[in-house]
PDB file of C-alpha atoms in Angstrom:
ATOM      1  CA  GLN A   1       3.853 -15.212   2.914  1.00 68.00           C
ATOM      2  CA  LYS A   2       6.634 -12.961   1.070  1.00 72.00           C
ATOM      3  CA  GLU A   3       6.135  -9.143   1.720  1.00 90.00           C
ATOM      4  CA  VAL A   4       7.654  -6.118   0.538  1.00 94.00           C
ATOM      5  CA  GLU A   5       6.795  -3.296   2.519  1.00 95.00           C
ATOM      6  CA  GLN A   6       6.668   0.344   1.905  1.00 95.00           C
ATOM      7  CA  ASN A   7       5.522   3.537   3.800  1.00 92.00           C
ATOM      8  CA  SER A   8       2.264   4.715   1.562  1.00 90.00           C
ATOM      9  CA  GLY A   9       2.911   8.620   2.002  1.00 90.00           C
ATOM     10  CA  PRO A  10       2.535  10.900   1.013  1.00 95.00           C
ATOM     11  CA  LEU A  11       6.177  11.914   1.514  1.00 96.00           C
ATOM     12  CA  SER A  12       6.458  15.780   0.819  1.00 97.00           C
ATOM     13  CA  VAL A  13       9.864  17.206   0.007  1.00 97.00           C
ATOM     14  CA  PRO A  14      10.687  20.736  -0.982  1.00 97.00           C
ATOM     15  CA  GLU A  15      12.133  21.336  -4.744  1.00 97.00           C
ATOM     16  CA  GLY A  16      15.484  20.915  -4.370  1.00 97.00           C
ATOM     17  CA  ALA A  17      15.765  18.405  -1.561  1.00 97.00           C
ATOM     18  CA  ILE A  18      16.658  15.060  -1.200  1.00 98.00           C
ATOM     19  CA  ALA A  19      14.062  12.347  -1.267  1.00 98.00           C
ATOM     20  CA  SER A  20      14.521   8.962   0.272  1.00 97.00           C
ATOM     21  CA  LEU A  21      12.521   6.183  -0.135  1.00 98.00           C
ATOM     22  CA  ASN A  22      12.860   3.093   1.808  1.00 97.00           C
ATOM     23  CA  CYS A  23      11.441  -0.227   1.189  1.00 97.00           C
ATOM     24  CA  THR A  24      11.990  -4.104   3.626  1.00 97.00           C
ATOM     25  CA  TYR A  25      11.569  -7.611   2.147  1.00 96.00           C
ATOM     26  CA  SER A  26      10.907 -10.687   3.949  1.00 94.00           C
ATOM     27  CA  ASP A  27      12.853 -13.176   1.953  1.00 91.00           C
ATOM     28  CA  ARG A  28      16.235 -13.308   2.842  1.00 91.00           C
ATOM     29  CA  GLY A  29      17.520 -14.804  -0.499  1.00 88.00           C
ATOM     30  CA  SER A  30      16.062 -12.396  -2.615  1.00 91.00           C
ATOM     31  CA  GLN A  31      18.743 -11.657  -5.120  1.00 88.00           C
ATOM     32  CA  SER A  32      17.057  -8.952  -7.865  1.00 92.00           C
ATOM     33  CA  PHE A  33      15.564  -5.553  -6.638  1.00 95.00           C
ATOM     34  CA  PHE A  34      13.972  -2.938  -8.544  1.00 96.00           C
ATOM     35  CA  TRP A  35      12.543   0.671  -8.424  1.00 97.00           C
ATOM     36  CA  TYR A  36       9.510   1.692 -10.766  1.00 97.00           C
ATOM     37  CA  ARG A  37       7.978   5.284 -10.718  1.00 97.00           C
ATOM     38  CA  GLN A  38       4.624   5.444 -11.642  1.00 97.00           C
ATOM     39  CA  TYR A  39       2.277   8.568 -12.614  1.00 96.00           C
ATOM     40  CA  SER A  40      -1.000   8.807 -11.548  1.00 93.00           C
ATOM     41  CA  GLY A  41      -2.963   6.921 -14.470  1.00 92.00           C
ATOM     42  CA  LYS A  42       0.080   5.604 -15.976  1.00 95.00           C
ATOM     43  CA  SER A  43       2.024   2.395 -16.007  1.00 96.00           C
ATOM     44  CA  PRO A  44       5.052   1.383 -14.086  1.00 96.00           C
ATOM     45  CA  GLU A  45       8.538   3.141 -15.536  1.00 95.00           C
ATOM     46  CA  LEU A  46      11.842   1.238 -14.280  1.00 95.00           C
ATOM     47  CA  ILE A  47      13.870   3.778 -12.346  1.00 96.00           C
ATOM     48  CA  MET A  48      16.548   1.481 -11.175  1.00 94.00           C
ATOM     49  CA  SER A  49      17.711  -2.118 -10.735  1.00 94.00           C
ATOM     50  CA  ILE A  50      20.238  -3.364  -8.129  1.00 96.00           C
ATOM     51  CA  TYR A  51      21.374  -6.892  -7.512  1.00 93.00           C
ATOM     52  CA  SER A  52      24.475  -6.617  -5.029  1.00 93.00           C
ATOM     53  CA  ASN A  53      24.824  -4.868  -1.732  1.00 96.00           C
ATOM     54  CA  GLY A  54      25.917  -1.260  -1.607  1.00 96.00           C
ATOM     55  CA  ASP A  55      25.048   1.813  -3.665  1.00 97.00           C
ATOM     56  CA  LYS A  56      24.124   2.097  -7.271  1.00 97.00           C
ATOM     57  CA  GLU A  57      23.855   5.654  -9.111  1.00 97.00           C
ATOM     58  CA  ASP A  58      22.505   6.561 -12.353  1.00 96.00           C
ATOM     59  CA  GLY A  59      21.854  10.658 -12.948  1.00 97.00           C
ATOM     60  CA  ARG A  60      19.925  12.068  -9.760  1.00 97.00           C
ATOM     61  CA  PHE A  61      18.982   8.203  -8.520  1.00 98.00           C
ATOM     62  CA  THR A  62      20.702   6.209  -6.082  1.00 98.00           C
ATOM     63  CA  ALA A  63      19.660   2.588  -5.189  1.00 98.00           C
ATOM     64  CA  GLN A  64      21.296   1.416  -2.002  1.00 98.00           C
ATOM     65  CA  LEU A  65      20.983  -2.298  -0.805  1.00 97.00           C
ATOM     66  CA  ASN A  66      21.639  -3.723   2.289  1.00 97.00           C
ATOM     67  CA  LYS A  67      20.932  -7.548   2.184  1.00 95.00           C
ATOM     68  CA  ALA A  68      21.686  -8.297   5.711  1.00 95.00           C
ATOM     69  CA  SER A  69      18.999  -5.898   6.937  1.00 95.00           C
ATOM     70  CA  GLN A  70      16.676  -6.889   4.160  1.00 96.00           C
ATOM     71  CA  TYR A  71      16.652  -3.494   3.061  1.00 96.00           C
ATOM     72  CA  VAL A  72      16.462  -1.258  -0.179  1.00 98.00           C
ATOM     73  CA  SER A  73      16.001   2.452  -0.731  1.00 98.00           C
ATOM     74  CA  LEU A  74      16.014   4.986  -3.413  1.00 98.00           C
ATOM     75  CA  LEU A  75      17.692   8.604  -3.062  1.00 98.00           C
ATOM     76  CA  ILE A  76      16.617  11.367  -5.450  1.00 98.00           C
ATOM     77  CA  ARG A  77      18.906  13.996  -5.293  1.00 98.00           C
ATOM     78  CA  ASP A  78      17.386  17.826  -6.531  1.00 98.00           C
ATOM     79  CA  SER A  79      14.053  16.784  -6.636  1.00 98.00           C
ATOM     80  CA  GLN A  80      11.740  18.174  -9.138  1.00 97.00           C
ATOM     81  CA  PRO A  81       8.236  18.599  -9.013  1.00 97.00           C
ATOM     82  CA  SER A  82       8.255  16.407 -12.088  1.00 97.00           C
ATOM     83  CA  ASP A  83       9.419  13.511  -9.578  1.00 98.00           C
ATOM     84  CA  SER A  84       6.112  13.895  -7.940  1.00 97.00           C
ATOM     85  CA  ALA A  85       4.631  10.247  -8.370  1.00 97.00           C
ATOM     86  CA  THR A  86       4.380   6.963  -6.923  1.00 97.00           C
ATOM     87  CA  TYR A  87       7.250   4.734  -6.391  1.00 97.00           C
ATOM     88  CA  LEU A  88       7.191   0.988  -6.279  1.00 96.00           C
ATOM     89  CA  CYS A  89       9.795  -1.140  -4.868  1.00 97.00           C
ATOM     90  CA  ALA A  90       9.776  -4.789  -6.369  1.00 95.00           C
ATOM     91  CA  VAL A  91      11.703  -7.685  -5.356  1.00 94.00           C
ATOM     92  CA  LYS A  92      12.098 -11.105  -7.251  1.00 91.00           C
ATOM     93  CA  PRO A  93      12.198 -13.795  -4.479  1.00 84.00           C
ATOM     94  CA  THR A  94      14.295 -17.090  -4.627  1.00 80.00           C
ATOM     95  CA  SER A  95      11.356 -19.261  -5.848  1.00 72.00           C
ATOM     96  CA  GLY A  96      11.732 -20.881  -9.325  1.00 71.00           C
ATOM     97  CA  THR A  97       9.052 -17.875 -10.886  1.00 77.00           C
ATOM     98  CA  TYR A  98       9.977 -14.880 -12.483  1.00 83.00           C
ATOM     99  CA  LYS A  99       7.238 -13.054 -10.979  1.00 88.00           C
ATOM    100  CA  TYR A 100       7.833  -9.767  -8.651  1.00 91.00           C
ATOM    101  CA  ILE A 101       6.599  -9.324  -5.446  1.00 91.00           C
ATOM    102  CA  PHE A 102       5.731  -5.826  -5.471  1.00 93.00           C
ATOM    103  CA  GLY A 103       5.339  -3.097  -2.362  1.00 94.00           C
ATOM    104  CA  THR A 104       2.231  -0.915  -2.001  1.00 92.00           C
ATOM    105  CA  GLY A 105       4.037   2.270  -3.129  1.00 95.00           C
ATOM    106  CA  THR A 106       5.026   5.370  -1.692  1.00 96.00           C
ATOM    107  CA  ARG A 107       3.607   8.531  -3.171  1.00 97.00           C
ATOM    108  CA  LEU A 108       6.047  11.453  -3.108  1.00 98.00           C
ATOM    109  CA  LYS A 109       5.280  15.042  -3.832  1.00 97.00           C
ATOM    110  CA  VAL A 110       7.716  17.488  -4.638  1.00 97.00           C
ATOM    111  CA  LEU A 111       6.762  20.982  -3.588  1.00 96.00           C
ATOM    112  CA  ALA A 112       7.689  23.680  -5.947  1.00 92.00           C
TER     113      ALA A 112
ATOM    114  CA  GLY B   1      15.409   0.279 -22.169  1.00 66.00           C
ATOM    115  CA  ALA B   2      13.445  -2.602 -24.049  1.00 84.00           C
ATOM    116  CA  VAL B   3       9.674  -1.496 -25.742  1.00 91.00           C
ATOM    117  CA  VAL B   4       6.444  -3.307 -24.697  1.00 95.00           C
ATOM    118  CA  SER B   5       3.139  -2.168 -26.786  1.00 96.00           C
ATOM    119  CA  GLN B   6      -0.219  -2.779 -25.488  1.00 97.00           C
ATOM    120  CA  HIS B   7      -3.447  -1.848 -27.054  1.00 97.00           C
ATOM    121  CA  PRO B   8      -5.768  -0.727 -27.228  1.00 97.00           C
ATOM    122  CA  SER B   9      -5.254   2.119 -24.584  1.00 97.00           C
ATOM    123  CA  ARG B  10      -9.000   2.190 -23.456  1.00 97.00           C
ATOM    124  CA  VAL B  11     -12.023   0.336 -24.355  1.00 97.00           C
ATOM    125  CA  ILE B  12     -15.504   1.120 -23.274  1.00 97.00           C
ATOM    126  CA  CYS B  13     -17.897  -1.574 -23.951  1.00 96.00           C
ATOM    127  CA  LYS B  14     -21.239  -2.919 -22.917  1.00 96.00           C
ATOM    128  CA  SER B  15     -21.960  -5.687 -20.243  1.00 97.00           C
ATOM    129  CA  GLY B  16     -21.610  -9.426 -21.401  1.00 96.00           C
ATOM    130  CA  THR B  17     -19.313  -8.508 -24.358  1.00 96.00           C
ATOM    131  CA  SER B  18     -15.814  -9.777 -24.500  1.00 97.00           C
ATOM    132  CA  VAL B  19     -12.829  -7.618 -24.978  1.00 97.00           C
ATOM    133  CA  LYS B  20      -9.067  -8.518 -26.473  1.00 97.00           C
ATOM    134  CA  ILE B  21      -5.899  -6.629 -25.148  1.00 98.00           C
ATOM    135  CA  GLU B  22      -2.435  -7.070 -26.650  1.00 97.00           C
ATOM    136  CA  CYS B  23       0.799  -7.168 -25.168  1.00 96.00           C
ATOM    137  CA  ARG B  24       4.007  -7.174 -27.893  1.00 95.00           C
ATOM    138  CA  SER B  25       7.543  -6.894 -27.127  1.00 93.00           C
ATOM    139  CA  LEU B  26       8.875  -4.929 -29.698  1.00 93.00           C
ATOM    140  CA  ASP B  27      12.524  -5.054 -29.858  1.00 88.00           C
ATOM    141  CA  PHE B  28      13.251  -8.191 -27.803  1.00 88.00           C
ATOM    142  CA  GLN B  29      11.692 -11.772 -27.448  1.00 88.00           C
ATOM    143  CA  ALA B  30       9.707 -12.334 -24.232  1.00 87.00           C
ATOM    144  CA  THR B  31       9.698 -15.947 -23.090  1.00 83.00           C
ATOM    145  CA  THR B  32       7.576 -14.681 -20.296  1.00 91.00           C
ATOM    146  CA  MET B  33       4.802 -11.713 -19.803  1.00 94.00           C
ATOM    147  CA  PHE B  34       2.783 -10.881 -17.094  1.00 96.00           C
ATOM    148  CA  TRP B  35      -0.833  -9.642 -16.849  1.00 97.00           C
ATOM    149  CA  TYR B  36      -1.764  -6.969 -13.759  1.00 97.00           C
ATOM    150  CA  ARG B  37      -4.669  -5.332 -12.889  1.00 96.00           C
ATOM    151  CA  GLN B  38      -4.578  -2.036 -10.853  1.00 95.00           C
ATOM    152  CA  PHE B  39      -7.558  -0.714  -9.004  1.00 92.00           C
ATOM    153  CA  PRO B  40      -7.539   2.897  -8.368  1.00 88.00           C
ATOM    154  CA  LYS B  41      -5.375   4.297  -5.735  1.00 84.00           C
ATOM    155  CA  GLN B  42      -4.406   0.511  -5.054  1.00 87.00           C
ATOM    156  CA  SER B  43      -1.074  -1.451  -5.954  1.00 86.00           C
ATOM    157  CA  LEU B  44      -0.559  -3.468  -8.751  1.00 92.00           C
ATOM    158  CA  MET B  45      -1.997  -7.217  -8.690  1.00 93.00           C
ATOM    159  CA  LEU B  46      -0.551  -9.650 -10.485  1.00 95.00           C
ATOM    160  CA  MET B  47      -3.226 -11.749 -12.122  1.00 96.00           C
ATOM    161  CA  ALA B  48      -1.021 -14.339 -14.176  1.00 95.00           C
ATOM    162  CA  THR B  49       2.330 -15.501 -15.776  1.00 93.00           C
ATOM    163  CA  SER B  50       2.286 -16.396 -19.293  1.00 91.00           C
ATOM    164  CA  ASN B  51       4.959 -18.290 -20.897  1.00 87.00           C
ATOM    165  CA  GLU B  52       5.283 -18.859 -24.794  1.00 83.00           C
ATOM    166  CA  GLY B  53       3.828 -21.820 -26.031  1.00 81.00           C
ATOM    167  CA  SER B  54       2.233 -22.971 -22.693  1.00 84.00           C
ATOM    168  CA  LYS B  55      -0.896 -22.797 -20.369  1.00 87.00           C
ATOM    169  CA  ALA B  56      -0.808 -19.430 -18.067  1.00 92.00           C
ATOM    170  CA  THR B  57      -0.348 -19.778 -14.740  1.00 93.00           C
ATOM    171  CA  TYR B  58      -3.117 -17.851 -12.946  1.00 95.00           C
ATOM    172  CA  GLU B  59      -2.703 -16.352  -9.348  1.00 94.00           C
ATOM    173  CA  GLN B  60      -5.274 -17.304  -6.351  1.00 94.00           C
ATOM    174  CA  GLY B  61      -8.726 -15.801  -6.944  1.00 94.00           C
ATOM    175  CA  VAL B  62      -8.204 -15.021 -10.584  1.00 95.00           C
ATOM    176  CA  GLU B  63     -10.894 -16.967 -12.871  1.00 94.00           C
ATOM    177  CA  LYS B  64      -8.962 -18.821 -15.844  1.00 93.00           C
ATOM    178  CA  ASP B  65     -12.299 -19.064 -17.636  1.00 95.00           C
ATOM    179  CA  LYS B  66     -12.787 -15.515 -17.655  1.00 96.00           C
ATOM    180  CA  PHE B  67      -9.661 -13.890 -18.199  1.00 97.00           C
ATOM    181  CA  LEU B  68      -7.954 -15.688 -21.234  1.00 96.00           C
ATOM    182  CA  ILE B  69      -4.425 -15.669 -21.967  1.00 95.00           C
ATOM    183  CA  ASN B  70      -2.885 -16.772 -24.996  1.00 91.00           C
ATOM    184  CA  HIS B  71       1.273 -16.450 -25.462  1.00 89.00           C
ATOM    185  CA  ALA B  72       1.127 -18.097 -29.080  1.00 83.00           C
ATOM    186  CA  SER B  73       4.721 -16.399 -29.876  1.00 89.00           C
ATOM    187  CA  LEU B  74       7.894 -14.926 -28.105  1.00 88.00           C
ATOM    188  CA  THR B  75       6.851 -11.317 -28.858  1.00 92.00           C
ATOM    189  CA  LEU B  76       2.715 -11.345 -28.390  1.00 93.00           C
ATOM    190  CA  SER B  77       0.440 -12.248 -25.489  1.00 94.00           C
ATOM    191  CA  THR B  78      -3.276 -11.400 -25.464  1.00 96.00           C
ATOM    192  CA  LEU B  79      -5.618 -11.363 -22.458  1.00 97.00           C
ATOM    193  CA  THR B  80      -9.344 -11.289 -23.022  1.00 97.00           C
ATOM    194  CA  VAL B  81     -11.520 -10.325 -20.732  1.00 97.00           C
ATOM    195  CA  THR B  82     -14.669 -12.655 -21.486  1.00 97.00           C
ATOM    196  CA  SER B  83     -18.219 -11.516 -20.681  1.00 96.00           C
ATOM    197  CA  ALA B  84     -17.015  -8.537 -19.046  1.00 96.00           C
ATOM    198  CA  HIS B  85     -19.069  -6.894 -16.045  1.00 96.00           C
ATOM    199  CA  PRO B  86     -18.692  -3.404 -14.629  1.00 96.00           C
ATOM    200  CA  GLU B  87     -16.973  -5.092 -11.666  1.00 95.00           C
ATOM    201  CA  ASP B  88     -14.379  -5.908 -14.312  1.00 96.00           C
ATOM    202  CA  SER B  89     -13.698  -1.990 -14.964  1.00 97.00           C
ATOM    203  CA  SER B  90     -10.159  -1.432 -14.043  1.00 96.00           C
ATOM    204  CA  PHE B  91      -6.387  -1.103 -15.530  1.00 97.00           C
ATOM    205  CA  TYR B  92      -5.170  -3.826 -17.034  1.00 98.00           C
ATOM    206  CA  ILE B  93      -1.006  -3.656 -17.416  1.00 98.00           C
ATOM    207  CA  CYS B  94       0.923  -6.440 -19.076  1.00 97.00           C
ATOM    208  CA  SER B  95       4.647  -6.386 -18.606  1.00 96.00           C
ATOM    209  CA  ALA B  96       7.456  -8.570 -20.527  1.00 94.00           C
ATOM    210  CA  ARG B  97      10.620 -10.145 -19.093  1.00 90.00           C
ATOM    211  CA  ALA B  98      13.978  -9.776 -20.888  1.00 78.00           C
ATOM    212  CA  GLY B  99      16.113 -12.293 -21.176  1.00 72.00           C
ATOM    213  CA  GLY B 100      20.046 -12.016 -21.737  1.00 68.00           C
ATOM    214  CA  THR B 101      22.070 -10.076 -19.354  1.00 64.00           C
ATOM    215  CA  SER B 102      19.038  -8.531 -17.566  1.00 68.00           C
ATOM    216  CA  PRO B 103      16.663 -11.769 -17.152  1.00 68.00           C
ATOM    217  CA  ASN B 104      14.815 -10.431 -13.936  1.00 80.00           C
ATOM    218  CA  ILE B 105      13.835  -7.221 -15.564  1.00 89.00           C
ATOM    219  CA  GLN B 106      10.243  -6.747 -16.663  1.00 92.00           C
ATOM    220  CA  TYR B 107       9.240  -3.974 -18.945  1.00 93.00           C
ATOM    221  CA  PHE B 108       5.607  -2.535 -18.737  1.00 96.00           C
ATOM    222  CA  GLY B 109       2.944  -1.699 -21.245  1.00 97.00           C
ATOM    223  CA  ALA B 110       1.056   1.556 -21.291  1.00 97.00           C
ATOM    224  CA  GLY B 111      -1.760  -0.269 -19.854  1.00 97.00           C
ATOM    225  CA  THR B 112      -5.852  -0.521 -20.847  1.00 98.00           C
ATOM    226  CA  ARG B 113      -8.223   1.141 -19.380  1.00 97.00           C
ATOM    227  CA  LEU B 114     -11.451  -1.202 -19.416  1.00 97.00           C
ATOM    228  CA  SER B 115     -14.597   0.487 -18.561  1.00 97.00           C
ATOM    229  CA  VAL B 116     -17.768  -2.070 -18.681  1.00 97.00           C
ATOM    230  CA  LEU B 117     -21.089  -0.225 -18.894  1.00 95.00           C
TER     231      LEU B 117
END
């Protein structure tokens, strides 16, 4: 059974701090990794995609991928109350389909 | 990013009626679309994968005769909840896979909140 695991949280950080969200996956051959943000009552919104080992930065967001450790993370710098949401990690496994395996999500609370 | 439009955003219906939900990719062709269901405070659950011009592939435990999926064109997929009952009340979300240089990215519609009375 291919799995993606996240700590459900809530992860509480003060405004202006760095929020670190983590995700591990079981399918060693996975090639595509995604972070989505989901506000309460809304649908997921793509934040970052990452395909290669290392860091990928986009504004206040940095995704980090370590395929050897089967670990992907998302850092949010200068966290704002508006960042408070559930962050979903998604992995496309090596099977022939295009469907994702989603983690259960980490709820982030940024305290003003 | 690519835009996926989903309608209606909210449906309230009586038990026993059927409800159709539309999912459109507005600025790209979506060879594959996905339908998810999400209950309160739970994660997304994939219901089915829909490929244009072919039958949908349903996940284990999802009744294909109850959740009818049609993907007649590269920009439109529909989900029909037949003979809806209160236990079908949920948040239904579609996504579409964009091809090209980012073939694995799924873009989500805004979701449809279904309430069956």
